[in-house]
Tab-separated table of C-alpha atoms in Angstrom:
chain	number	residue	atom	x	y	z
A	13	MET	CA	0.000	0.000	0.000
A	14	SER	CA	1.285	3.467	-0.882
A	15	PRO	CA	1.684	6.072	1.866
A	16	PRO	CA	-1.251	8.497	2.186
A	17	GLU	CA	-0.989	11.940	0.663
A	18	PRO	CA	0.918	14.330	2.966
A	19	SER	CA	-0.887	16.681	5.343
A	20	GLY	CA	-4.329	15.748	4.074
A	21	GLY	CA	-3.745	17.150	0.585
A	22	ARG	CA	-3.173	20.718	1.726
A	23	LEU	CA	-0.974	23.521	0.455
A	24	PHE	CA	1.921	24.862	2.515
A	25	VAL	CA	1.675	28.656	2.667
A	26	GLY	CA	3.202	31.007	5.213
A	27	GLY	CA	4.046	28.186	7.607
A	28	ALA	CA	0.492	26.809	7.630
A	29	TRP	CA	-1.169	23.848	5.927
A	30	VAL	CA	-4.186	25.297	4.149
A	31	GLU	CA	-7.082	23.786	2.253
A	32	PRO	CA	-6.901	24.323	-1.506
A	33	GLU	CA	-9.598	26.624	-2.845
A	34	ARG	CA	-9.941	24.632	-6.058
A	35	GLY	CA	-10.186	21.178	-4.559
A	36	HIS	CA	-7.994	18.185	-5.332
A	37	TYR	CA	-6.957	15.986	-8.214
A	38	ALA	CA	-5.760	12.393	-8.358
A	39	VAL	CA	-2.071	11.553	-8.627
A	40	VAL	CA	-1.781	8.356	-10.663
A	41	ASP	CA	0.805	5.591	-10.335
A	42	PRO	CA	2.117	5.153	-13.904
A	43	ALA	CA	2.881	1.485	-13.235
A	44	THR	CA	-0.560	0.447	-11.971
A	45	GLU	CA	-2.795	3.316	-13.159
A	46	GLU	CA	-4.192	3.448	-9.613
A	47	THR	CA	-4.563	6.599	-7.505
A	48	VAL	CA	-1.606	7.268	-5.222
A	49	GLY	CA	-3.206	10.176	-3.394
A	50	LEU	CA	-4.944	13.495	-3.840
A	51	ALA	CA	-2.962	16.629	-4.604
A	52	PRO	CA	-4.211	20.121	-3.782
A	53	GLU	CA	-5.181	22.502	-6.589
A	54	ALA	CA	-4.221	26.048	-5.611
A	55	SER	CA	-6.157	29.090	-6.700
A	56	PRO	CA	-4.341	32.112	-8.172
A	57	GLN	CA	-5.087	33.998	-4.950
A	58	GLN	CA	-3.378	31.279	-2.900
A	59	VAL	CA	-0.310	31.381	-5.139
A	60	ARG	CA	-0.125	35.143	-4.660
A	61	ALA	CA	-0.459	34.622	-0.912
A	62	ALA	CA	2.468	32.181	-0.985
A	63	CYS	CA	4.621	34.716	-2.833
A	64	ALA	CA	3.634	37.444	-0.361
A	65	ALA	CA	4.482	35.167	2.574
A	66	ALA	CA	7.900	34.485	1.082
A	67	ARG	CA	8.462	38.223	0.620
A	68	GLU	CA	7.563	38.929	4.250
A	69	ALA	CA	9.855	36.174	5.504
A	70	PHE	CA	12.800	37.177	3.330
A	71	GLY	CA	14.143	39.996	5.505
A	72	PRO	CA	14.401	38.027	8.767
A	73	TRP	CA	15.662	34.867	7.046
A	74	SER	CA	18.327	36.707	5.049
A	75	ARG	CA	19.601	38.273	8.279
A	76	THR	CA	19.656	34.935	10.104
A	77	PRO	CA	23.276	33.879	10.655
A	78	ALA	CA	24.491	31.481	7.998
A	79	GLU	CA	25.291	28.884	10.638
A	80	GLU	CA	21.672	28.835	11.822
A	81	ARG	CA	20.362	28.486	8.289
A	82	ALA	CA	22.813	25.653	7.706
A	83	ALA	CA	21.659	23.921	10.906
A	84	VAL	CA	18.069	23.864	9.611
A	85	LEU	CA	19.249	22.250	6.367
A	86	GLY	CA	21.254	19.687	8.318
A	87	ARG	CA	18.266	18.698	10.431
A	88	ALA	CA	16.144	18.422	7.290
A	89	ALA	CA	18.750	16.114	5.749
A	90	ASP	CA	18.611	13.864	8.809
A	91	LEU	CA	14.807	13.734	8.733
A	92	ILE	CA	14.741	12.877	5.041
A	93	ARG	CA	17.374	10.187	5.470
A	94	GLY	CA	15.511	8.791	8.473
A	95	ASN	CA	12.337	8.416	6.406
A	96	LEU	CA	14.070	7.092	3.291
A	97	VAL	CA	11.916	3.987	2.876
A	98	PRO	CA	8.412	5.552	3.078
A	99	TYR	CA	9.533	8.625	1.152
A	100	ALA	CA	11.029	6.435	-1.577
A	101	GLU	CA	7.876	4.335	-1.755
A	102	LEU	CA	5.821	7.468	-2.376
A	103	ALA	CA	8.318	8.694	-4.989
A	104	ARG	CA	8.234	5.313	-6.728
A	105	ALA	CA	4.451	5.328	-6.812
A	106	GLU	CA	4.225	8.885	-8.108
A	107	SER	CA	6.992	8.852	-10.692
A	108	GLY	CA	7.237	5.212	-11.765
A	109	ALA	CA	10.924	4.982	-10.844
A	110	THR	CA	12.244	1.619	-9.758
A	111	THR	CA	12.555	1.094	-6.011
A	112	GLY	CA	16.348	1.246	-6.153
A	113	THR	CA	16.313	4.477	-8.134
A	114	ALA	CA	13.717	6.060	-5.853
A	115	ARG	CA	15.819	5.272	-2.787
A	116	ALA	CA	19.267	6.122	-4.071
A	117	MET	CA	18.815	8.732	-6.783
A	118	GLN	CA	15.678	10.479	-5.581
A	119	VAL	CA	15.374	10.540	-1.786
A	120	GLY	CA	19.029	9.683	-1.171
A	121	VAL	CA	20.299	12.455	-3.436
A	122	ALA	CA	17.841	14.921	-1.889
A	123	ALA	CA	19.184	14.194	1.596
A	124	ALA	CA	22.744	14.538	0.286
A	125	ARG	CA	21.963	17.910	-1.262
A	126	PHE	CA	20.538	19.290	1.967
A	127	ARG	CA	23.573	17.928	3.805
A	128	ARG	CA	25.955	19.486	1.271
A	129	TYR	CA	24.517	22.990	1.737
A	130	ALA	CA	24.517	22.556	5.504
A	131	ARG	CA	28.325	22.560	5.395
A	132	VAL	CA	29.053	25.692	3.419
A	133	GLU	CA	32.570	26.982	3.869
A	134	PRO	CA	33.093	30.717	4.520
A	135	ALA	CA	35.084	31.037	1.282
A	136	GLU	CA	31.950	30.163	-0.642
A	137	TRP	CA	30.060	33.165	0.670
A	138	ALA	CA	32.371	35.909	-0.496
A	139	VAL	CA	34.939	36.757	-3.116
A	140	ALA	CA	38.395	37.381	-1.685
A	141	PRO	CA	39.143	41.081	-0.943
A	142	GLN	CA	40.867	42.912	-3.774
A	143	ILE	CA	43.103	45.977	-3.737
A	144	ASN	CA	42.814	48.003	-6.912
A	145	GLU	CA	44.512	51.141	-8.198
A	146	ALA	CA	42.430	54.309	-7.833
A	147	GLY	CA	40.825	55.603	-11.015
A	148	PRO	CA	41.544	59.018	-12.543
A	149	MET	CA	38.824	60.623	-10.408
A	150	GLY	CA	40.208	59.211	-7.161
A	151	ARG	CA	43.044	60.462	-5.022
A	152	ALA	CA	46.490	59.004	-5.470
A	153	GLY	CA	46.977	55.700	-3.760
A	154	VAL	CA	44.738	52.683	-3.574
A	155	MET	CA	41.106	51.818	-2.971
A	156	GLY	CA	39.932	48.804	-1.039
A	157	ALA	CA	37.285	46.650	-2.684
A	158	LEU	CA	35.385	43.734	-1.220
A	159	ALA	CA	33.029	41.625	-3.314
A	160	VAL	CA	30.403	39.810	-1.257
A	161	ARG	CA	27.439	37.641	-2.130
A	162	GLN	CA	23.931	38.742	-1.233
A	163	PRO	CA	20.754	36.651	-1.545
A	164	VAL	CA	18.596	37.395	-4.580
A	165	GLY	CA	15.326	37.502	-2.615
A	166	VAL	CA	12.217	35.409	-3.266
A	167	VAL	CA	12.824	32.483	-5.620
A	168	THR	CA	10.082	30.579	-7.422
A	169	CYS	CA	11.249	27.003	-7.966
A	170	VAL	CA	9.394	25.138	-10.715
A	171	THR	CA	10.428	21.498	-10.603
A	172	SER	CA	10.391	18.577	-13.042
A	173	TYR	CA	8.405	15.350	-12.813
A	174	ASN	CA	11.243	12.929	-13.456
A	175	ASN	CA	12.815	13.381	-10.011
A	176	PRO	CA	10.516	15.131	-7.528
A	177	TRP	CA	12.974	14.806	-4.641
A	178	ALA	CA	16.436	15.522	-6.025
A	179	ASN	CA	15.326	18.254	-8.416
A	180	ALA	CA	13.423	20.168	-5.741
A	181	ALA	CA	16.222	19.734	-3.198
A	182	GLY	CA	18.782	20.951	-5.722
A	183	LYS	CA	16.909	24.254	-5.884
A	184	VAL	CA	15.591	24.695	-2.353
A	185	ALA	CA	18.741	23.774	-0.399
A	186	PRO	CA	21.216	26.233	-1.988
A	187	ALA	CA	18.550	28.950	-2.204
A	188	LEU	CA	17.868	28.692	1.531
A	189	ALA	CA	21.562	28.428	2.360
A	190	MET	CA	22.149	31.767	0.643
A	191	GLY	CA	19.342	33.432	2.613
A	192	ASN	CA	16.596	33.395	-0.006
A	193	THR	CA	13.007	32.331	0.585
A	194	VAL	CA	11.197	30.039	-1.846
A	195	VAL	CA	7.864	29.267	-3.444
A	196	VAL	CA	7.956	25.766	-4.899
A	197	LYS	CA	5.609	24.854	-7.723
A	198	PRO	CA	6.063	21.081	-8.209
A	199	ALA	CA	5.269	19.230	-11.410
A	200	PRO	CA	1.564	18.311	-11.418
A	201	GLN	CA	2.250	14.616	-12.089
A	202	ASP	CA	4.063	13.921	-8.790
A	203	PRO	CA	3.783	16.782	-6.263
A	204	LEU	CA	3.163	14.710	-3.136
A	205	SER	CA	6.865	14.075	-2.522
A	206	VAL	CA	7.555	17.808	-2.515
A	207	TYR	CA	4.984	18.264	0.244
A	208	ARG	CA	6.822	15.585	2.208
A	209	MET	CA	9.965	17.679	1.774
A	210	ALA	CA	8.107	20.702	3.104
A	211	GLU	CA	7.017	18.664	6.136
A	212	ALA	CA	10.653	17.732	6.800
A	213	LEU	CA	11.750	21.357	6.532
A	214	GLU	CA	8.944	22.462	8.849
A	215	ALA	CA	9.982	19.839	11.398
A	216	ALA	CA	13.600	20.956	11.008
A	217	GLY	CA	12.615	24.441	12.158
A	218	VAL	CA	12.353	26.489	8.987
A	219	PRO	CA	10.492	29.716	9.937
A	220	PRO	CA	7.007	30.433	8.543
A	221	GLY	CA	7.022	31.767	4.991
A	222	VAL	CA	10.581	30.727	4.198
A	223	VAL	CA	9.342	27.667	2.279
A	224	ASN	CA	5.974	27.585	0.518
A	225	VAL	CA	4.571	24.862	-1.752
A	226	VAL	CA	1.640	25.368	-4.134
A	227	SER	CA	0.574	22.768	-6.680
A	228	GLY	CA	-1.974	22.433	-9.420
A	229	ARG	CA	-2.648	21.189	-12.909
A	230	ALA	CA	-3.899	24.560	-14.134
A	231	VAL	CA	-1.354	26.548	-16.125
A	232	GLU	CA	-2.240	29.678	-14.170
A	233	VAL	CA	-0.739	28.200	-10.983
A	234	GLY	CA	2.724	28.300	-12.500
A	235	GLU	CA	2.054	31.576	-14.282
A	236	GLU	CA	1.117	33.322	-11.027
A	237	ALA	CA	4.184	31.934	-9.258
A	238	VAL	CA	6.436	33.230	-12.033
A	239	ALA	CA	4.814	36.614	-12.685
A	240	SER	CA	4.244	37.693	-9.072
A	241	PRO	CA	5.851	41.081	-8.291
A	242	ASP	CA	6.988	39.563	-4.980
A	243	VAL	CA	9.279	37.144	-6.856
A	244	ASP	CA	12.874	38.149	-7.698
A	245	MET	CA	14.110	34.982	-9.418
A	246	VAL	CA	12.746	31.904	-11.161
A	247	SER	CA	14.553	28.562	-11.128
A	248	PHE	CA	13.007	26.191	-13.659
A	249	THR	CA	13.697	22.661	-14.819
A	250	GLY	CA	11.682	21.419	-17.770
A	251	SER	CA	11.157	21.745	-21.477
A	252	THR	CA	12.753	24.432	-23.603
A	253	ALA	CA	9.350	25.556	-24.871
A	254	VAL	CA	8.060	26.264	-21.359
A	255	GLY	CA	11.403	27.789	-20.367
A	256	GLN	CA	11.165	30.258	-23.234
A	257	ARG	CA	7.720	31.402	-22.078
A	258	ILE	CA	8.972	31.804	-18.507
A	259	ALA	CA	11.984	33.783	-19.740
A	260	GLU	CA	9.688	36.182	-21.575
A	261	VAL	CA	7.776	36.876	-18.370
A	262	CYS	CA	10.969	37.272	-16.362
A	263	GLY	CA	12.392	39.677	-18.919
A	264	ARG	CA	9.577	42.179	-18.413
A	265	SER	CA	10.587	42.838	-14.809
A	266	MET	CA	14.244	41.754	-14.999
A	267	LYS	CA	13.770	38.743	-12.740
A	268	ARG	CA	16.870	36.624	-12.422
A	269	GLN	CA	16.676	33.208	-14.072
A	270	LEU	CA	18.199	29.768	-13.719
A	271	MET	CA	16.968	27.547	-16.533
A	272	GLU	CA	17.826	23.855	-16.911
A	273	LEU	CA	16.013	22.914	-20.096
A	274	GLY	CA	15.944	20.200	-22.738
A	275	GLY	CA	18.741	18.059	-24.064
A	276	LYS	CA	19.573	15.822	-26.991
A	277	GLY	CA	22.900	14.522	-25.780
A	278	ALA	CA	25.333	13.404	-28.465
A	279	ALA	CA	27.497	10.392	-27.685
A	280	VAL	CA	30.498	10.480	-30.038
A	281	VAL	CA	31.879	6.938	-30.242
A	282	LEU	CA	35.251	6.949	-31.987
A	283	ASP	CA	36.755	3.952	-33.740
A	284	ASP	CA	39.207	3.243	-30.921
A	285	ALA	CA	36.534	3.228	-28.202
A	286	ASP	CA	35.945	0.505	-25.638
A	287	LEU	CA	32.555	-0.588	-26.945
A	288	GLY	CA	31.604	-2.341	-23.726
A	289	SER	CA	31.981	0.920	-21.823
A	290	ALA	CA	30.118	2.849	-24.517
A	291	VAL	CA	27.227	0.391	-24.594
A	292	SER	CA	26.773	0.366	-20.817
A	293	GLY	CA	26.871	4.162	-20.724
A	294	ILE	CA	24.527	4.734	-23.648
A	295	GLY	CA	22.283	1.979	-22.320
A	296	THR	CA	21.353	4.127	-19.315
A	297	THR	CA	19.035	5.959	-21.708
A	298	PHE	CA	16.843	2.857	-21.752
A	299	SER	CA	16.828	2.286	-18.015
A	300	PHE	CA	17.443	5.477	-16.006
A	301	TYR	CA	13.969	7.017	-15.458
A	302	SER	CA	12.971	5.099	-18.600
A	303	GLY	CA	14.794	7.680	-20.693
A	304	GLN	CA	12.980	10.605	-19.076
A	305	ILE	CA	16.200	12.422	-18.338
A	306	CYS	CA	17.590	15.501	-20.064
A	307	THR	CA	21.200	14.350	-19.731
A	308	ALA	CA	20.673	11.046	-21.557
A	309	PRO	CA	22.957	10.171	-24.506
A	310	THR	CA	20.023	9.754	-26.876
A	311	ARG	CA	21.840	10.650	-30.128
A	312	VAL	CA	24.703	8.233	-30.765
A	313	LEU	CA	27.265	9.262	-33.380
A	314	ALA	CA	29.296	6.185	-34.272
A	315	GLN	CA	32.404	6.209	-36.445
A	316	ARG	CA	31.947	3.773	-39.327
A	317	GLY	CA	34.669	1.428	-38.131
A	318	VAL	CA	32.582	0.545	-35.058
A	319	TYR	CA	29.072	1.423	-36.273
A	320	ASP	CA	27.783	-2.097	-37.044
A	321	ARG	CA	29.251	-3.656	-33.897
A	322	LEU	CA	27.909	-0.843	-31.729
A	323	VAL	CA	24.399	-1.204	-33.142
A	324	GLN	CA	24.481	-4.964	-32.580
A	325	GLN	CA	25.717	-4.635	-29.000
A	326	LEU	CA	23.254	-1.854	-28.118
A	327	ALA	CA	20.403	-3.959	-29.505
A	328	ALA	CA	21.466	-6.967	-27.444
A	329	TYR	CA	21.783	-4.771	-24.357
A	330	ALA	CA	18.301	-3.295	-24.836
A	331	ARG	CA	16.710	-6.698	-25.389
A	332	GLY	CA	18.192	-7.958	-22.116
A	333	LEU	CA	16.544	-5.299	-19.938
A	334	LYS	CA	13.503	-6.323	-17.938
A	335	VAL	CA	10.548	-4.001	-18.446
A	336	GLY	CA	7.861	-4.143	-15.802
A	337	ASP	CA	6.650	-3.380	-12.302
A	338	PRO	CA	9.180	-1.010	-10.701
A	339	ARG	CA	8.505	-2.605	-7.315
A	340	GLU	CA	10.086	-5.859	-8.461
A	341	PRO	CA	13.790	-5.999	-7.549
A	342	ASP	CA	14.902	-7.234	-10.975
A	343	THR	CA	12.992	-4.612	-12.971
A	344	VAL	CA	15.297	-2.272	-14.872
A	345	VAL	CA	12.874	-0.277	-17.021
A	346	GLY	CA	9.729	1.123	-15.433
A	347	PRO	CA	6.896	3.082	-17.034
A	348	VAL	CA	6.917	6.590	-18.431
A	349	ILE	CA	4.945	9.182	-16.512
A	350	SER	CA	1.554	9.058	-18.268
A	351	ALA	CA	-0.490	7.572	-21.065
A	352	ALA	CA	-0.228	10.832	-22.990
A	353	HIS	CA	3.548	10.787	-22.752
A	354	ARG	CA	3.679	7.135	-23.806
A	355	ASP	CA	1.690	8.071	-26.907
A	356	ARG	CA	4.097	10.925	-27.611
A	357	VAL	CA	7.170	8.674	-27.388
A	358	GLU	CA	5.554	6.057	-29.617
A	359	SER	CA	4.660	8.727	-32.174
A	360	TYR	CA	8.356	9.623	-32.511
A	361	VAL	CA	9.248	5.989	-33.188
A	362	GLU	CA	6.611	5.789	-35.906
A	363	LEU	CA	7.795	9.075	-37.373
A	364	ALA	CA	11.377	7.760	-37.449
A	365	ARG	CA	10.173	4.718	-39.412
A	366	LYS	CA	8.526	6.995	-41.954
A	367	GLU	CA	11.698	9.082	-42.222
A	368	GLY	CA	13.744	6.005	-43.093
A	369	ALA	CA	15.177	4.818	-39.792
A	370	THR	CA	15.414	1.114	-39.006
A	371	VAL	CA	13.837	-0.054	-35.756
A	372	VAL	CA	16.438	-2.580	-34.639
A	373	THR	CA	14.697	-3.478	-31.397
A	374	GLY	CA	11.674	-2.232	-29.492
A	375	GLY	CA	9.107	-0.086	-31.226
A	376	ALA	CA	6.170	-2.125	-29.948
A	377	ARG	CA	4.272	-1.642	-26.701
A	378	PRO	CA	5.190	-4.254	-24.061
A	379	SER	CA	2.476	-6.827	-23.398
A	380	LEU	CA	1.656	-5.737	-19.855
A	381	ASP	CA	-1.877	-5.505	-18.516
A	382	ARG	CA	-1.514	-2.105	-16.876
A	383	GLY	CA	0.878	0.798	-16.846
A	384	PHE	CA	2.364	3.281	-19.277
A	385	TYR	CA	5.270	1.253	-20.621
A	386	VAL	CA	7.513	1.838	-23.631
A	387	ALA	CA	9.930	-0.869	-24.775
A	388	PRO	CA	13.610	0.137	-25.001
A	389	THR	CA	13.913	1.140	-28.646
A	390	LEU	CA	17.000	1.394	-30.853
A	391	LEU	CA	16.812	3.289	-34.148
A	392	ALA	CA	19.630	2.734	-36.659
A	393	ASP	CA	20.331	4.179	-40.113
A	394	CYS	CA	19.369	7.604	-38.811
A	395	ALA	CA	20.306	10.966	-40.248
A	396	ASN	CA	20.895	14.049	-38.157
A	397	ASP	CA	18.054	15.933	-39.839
A	398	MET	CA	15.390	13.432	-38.764
A	399	ARG	CA	13.002	14.802	-36.164
A	400	ALA	CA	13.674	11.803	-33.943
A	401	ALA	CA	17.348	12.804	-33.965
A	402	ARG	CA	16.771	16.519	-33.420
A	403	GLU	CA	13.886	16.762	-30.951
A	404	GLU	CA	13.855	15.673	-27.331
A	405	ILE	CA	11.772	12.491	-27.095
A	406	PHE	CA	12.211	12.003	-23.327
A	407	GLY	CA	11.807	8.258	-23.394
A	408	PRO	CA	13.831	5.029	-23.795
A	409	VAL	CA	14.697	5.684	-27.444
A	410	VAL	CA	18.222	5.906	-28.907
A	411	CYS	CA	19.109	7.034	-32.445
A	412	VAL	CA	22.380	5.895	-34.047
A	413	ILE	CA	24.002	8.001	-36.790
A	414	PRO	CA	27.206	7.012	-38.645
A	415	PHE	CA	30.086	9.358	-39.437
A	416	ASP	CA	33.425	9.031	-41.216
A	417	ASP	CA	36.091	11.177	-39.588
A	418	GLU	CA	36.559	13.071	-36.354
A	419	ASP	CA	35.677	16.465	-37.801
A	420	GLU	CA	32.405	15.142	-39.193
A	421	GLY	CA	31.492	13.584	-35.852
A	422	ILE	CA	32.106	16.879	-34.051
A	423	ALA	CA	30.111	18.801	-36.658
A	424	LEU	CA	27.156	16.412	-36.286
A	425	ALA	CA	27.295	16.645	-32.502
A	426	ASN	CA	27.217	20.444	-32.640
A	427	ASP	CA	24.444	20.509	-35.245
A	428	SER	CA	21.711	20.665	-32.617
A	429	ASP	CA	19.514	23.242	-30.941
A	430	TYR	CA	20.556	21.720	-27.627
A	431	GLY	CA	23.819	21.653	-25.728
A	432	LEU	CA	23.362	20.244	-22.235
A	433	ILE	CA	25.674	17.239	-21.876
A	434	ASP	CA	27.534	15.389	-24.627
A	435	TYR	CA	29.773	12.337	-24.374
A	436	VAL	CA	32.942	11.031	-26.011
A	437	TRP	CA	34.244	7.469	-26.026
A	438	SER	CA	37.810	6.848	-27.152
A	439	GLY	CA	40.680	4.638	-26.045
A	440	ASP	CA	42.993	7.625	-26.516
A	441	VAL	CA	42.263	9.988	-23.610
A	442	ALA	CA	44.132	12.891	-25.214
A	443	ARG	CA	42.021	12.457	-28.337
A	444	ALA	CA	38.832	12.290	-26.273
A	445	PHE	CA	39.691	15.530	-24.463
A	446	ARG	CA	40.539	17.210	-27.761
A	447	VAL	CA	37.124	16.294	-29.099
A	448	ALA	CA	35.411	17.281	-25.850
A	449	ARG	CA	36.854	20.804	-26.030
A	450	ARG	CA	35.259	21.267	-29.448
A	451	LEU	CA	31.755	20.227	-28.390
A	452	ARG	CA	29.226	22.999	-27.785
A	453	ALA	CA	27.740	21.618	-24.595
A	454	GLY	CA	27.681	22.703	-20.968
A	455	GLY	CA	29.203	19.390	-19.918
A	456	VAL	CA	31.047	16.540	-21.588
A	457	GLY	CA	31.518	13.042	-20.228
A	458	VAL	CA	34.725	11.337	-21.337
A	459	ASN	CA	34.292	7.556	-21.337
A	460	THR	CA	31.539	7.883	-18.716
A	461	VAL	CA	27.981	9.044	-18.150
A	462	GLY	CA	28.730	9.736	-14.479
A	463	ARG	CA	28.470	13.177	-12.915
A	464	ASN	CA	30.687	15.034	-10.479
A	465	MET	CA	28.245	16.692	-8.087
A	466	GLU	CA	30.553	19.650	-7.479
A	467	ALA	CA	31.045	20.398	-11.185
A	468	PRO	CA	28.940	23.165	-12.763
A	469	PHE	CA	25.758	21.936	-14.411
A	470	GLY	CA	23.869	23.735	-17.167
A	471	GLY	CA	23.591	24.054	-20.900
A	472	PHE	CA	24.637	25.915	-24.008
A	473	LYS	CA	22.145	27.102	-26.622
A	474	LYS	CA	18.525	26.149	-25.943
A	475	SER	CA	19.480	23.836	-23.092
A	476	GLY	CA	19.348	26.601	-20.542
A	477	VAL	CA	20.727	29.652	-18.806
A	478	GLY	CA	23.069	29.637	-15.825
A	479	ARG	CA	24.852	26.964	-13.813
A	480	ASP	CA	24.155	25.210	-10.545
A	481	VAL	CA	25.375	22.259	-8.413
A	482	GLY	CA	28.075	22.598	-5.769
A	483	VAL	CA	29.371	26.104	-5.154
A	484	TYR	CA	27.936	27.164	-8.522
A	485	ALA	CA	24.430	26.852	-7.076
A	486	LEU	CA	25.360	29.333	-4.352
A	487	HIS	CA	26.499	31.684	-7.091
A	488	ALA	CA	23.254	31.119	-9.001
A	489	TYR	CA	21.067	32.023	-6.022
A	490	SER	CA	23.004	35.154	-5.105
A	491	GLU	CA	23.999	38.571	-6.371
A	492	VAL	CA	27.537	39.955	-6.164
A	493	GLN	CA	27.854	43.228	-4.295
A	494	ALA	CA	30.987	45.389	-4.354
A	495	ILE	CA	31.885	47.406	-1.267
A	496	VAL	CA	34.607	50.021	-1.864
A	497	TRP	CA	36.434	52.267	0.612
A	498	PRO	CA	39.392	54.680	0.631
A	499	GLY	CA	42.788	53.078	0.991
């Protein structure tokens, strides 16, 4: 049995759990199609109230000593870790993630992120003092200059459905550490976990109004949270199309933005690559969140010397993955988030067929009685101008495109509207790094799909604006202020 919905399906506004003015809606388990719980539907007035509460709380919270703010985050981390099993069960039911993924990569990562920003070093709060020569209008001598970081203010955090715990924590924890207050608008598909996070923060001692959570399926819920005059910054994870609309709203009042948007990661597999390593890395597209991950290497560029072998090995890998109930310990590929999204993914596979791609494996709906499942699908004989190779599918679908020489592979990789994370596989590390430096992407994995959680994360081109993770998140949720005095 899934845990009940948190706090009776109420919103969290100004430190109080309040009844939603527009009722509730069902959150559906994508594996069973059963109701997990009821989520509150906020009215526009309640969203505005949440933003106003965050504005009122900002002054006192921003003046709270950093050590006290960090202590709240540390207690929240302990509470989340202490409730890992029930929290992960709720996350699994809401998002369709496998049990192992829900525990380790969702709730576990969320706890780690709160813990990380509970141990901020003083050097991360300020830029080292600088002594500069006086300008022509100053007296002879020197001027002292100190650059310090100040909180931005009220931050609206709009989170993604693929990881309701880690994505929300990655925004809330550094924002609070820097002295900001937040209004969280979770994805409508799986908001219940975010309310659990709010409960943990409340129990950890976060003051009223510092954290607010408002959910809803109506577009106006997010629009109000973004457009509110009480909001100074918007942090958004989601599609490029939605990010562009948010950016337009932010531009009218010069709100700060942190945008982590779509991806169509290119995996450049050179002819001297370790194919076993490449296959296991690329294969995460099939299994990790069932391909619903912006960092996935969904567009494989294979040099002709290894193209046929790579296609064969990827097909064998995909066929060996168990698709099914994410509660079962041996399940590797769970469902996608909804029936509508399953239809969208399948439509891309059919379109690829019409454009001339070969469906090597997958392409047919798994024979399961319930749930929104998509079989791991490998498309070969692709061209870079096919829509399936250019647009973000967000499912367990991989396109393979051949190339002849290194320059062509790099050109194909860069011929994309996106530039979040690309990958290079080569047995020659110097060659791999040379190629990596020429890729127009915010991050490049060399012989790995792993991430360093202190490295900056964000995209080039239409994959986003800004960087977060590690100390870079503290930079993202702060402004730099210069204080100057006579020498």
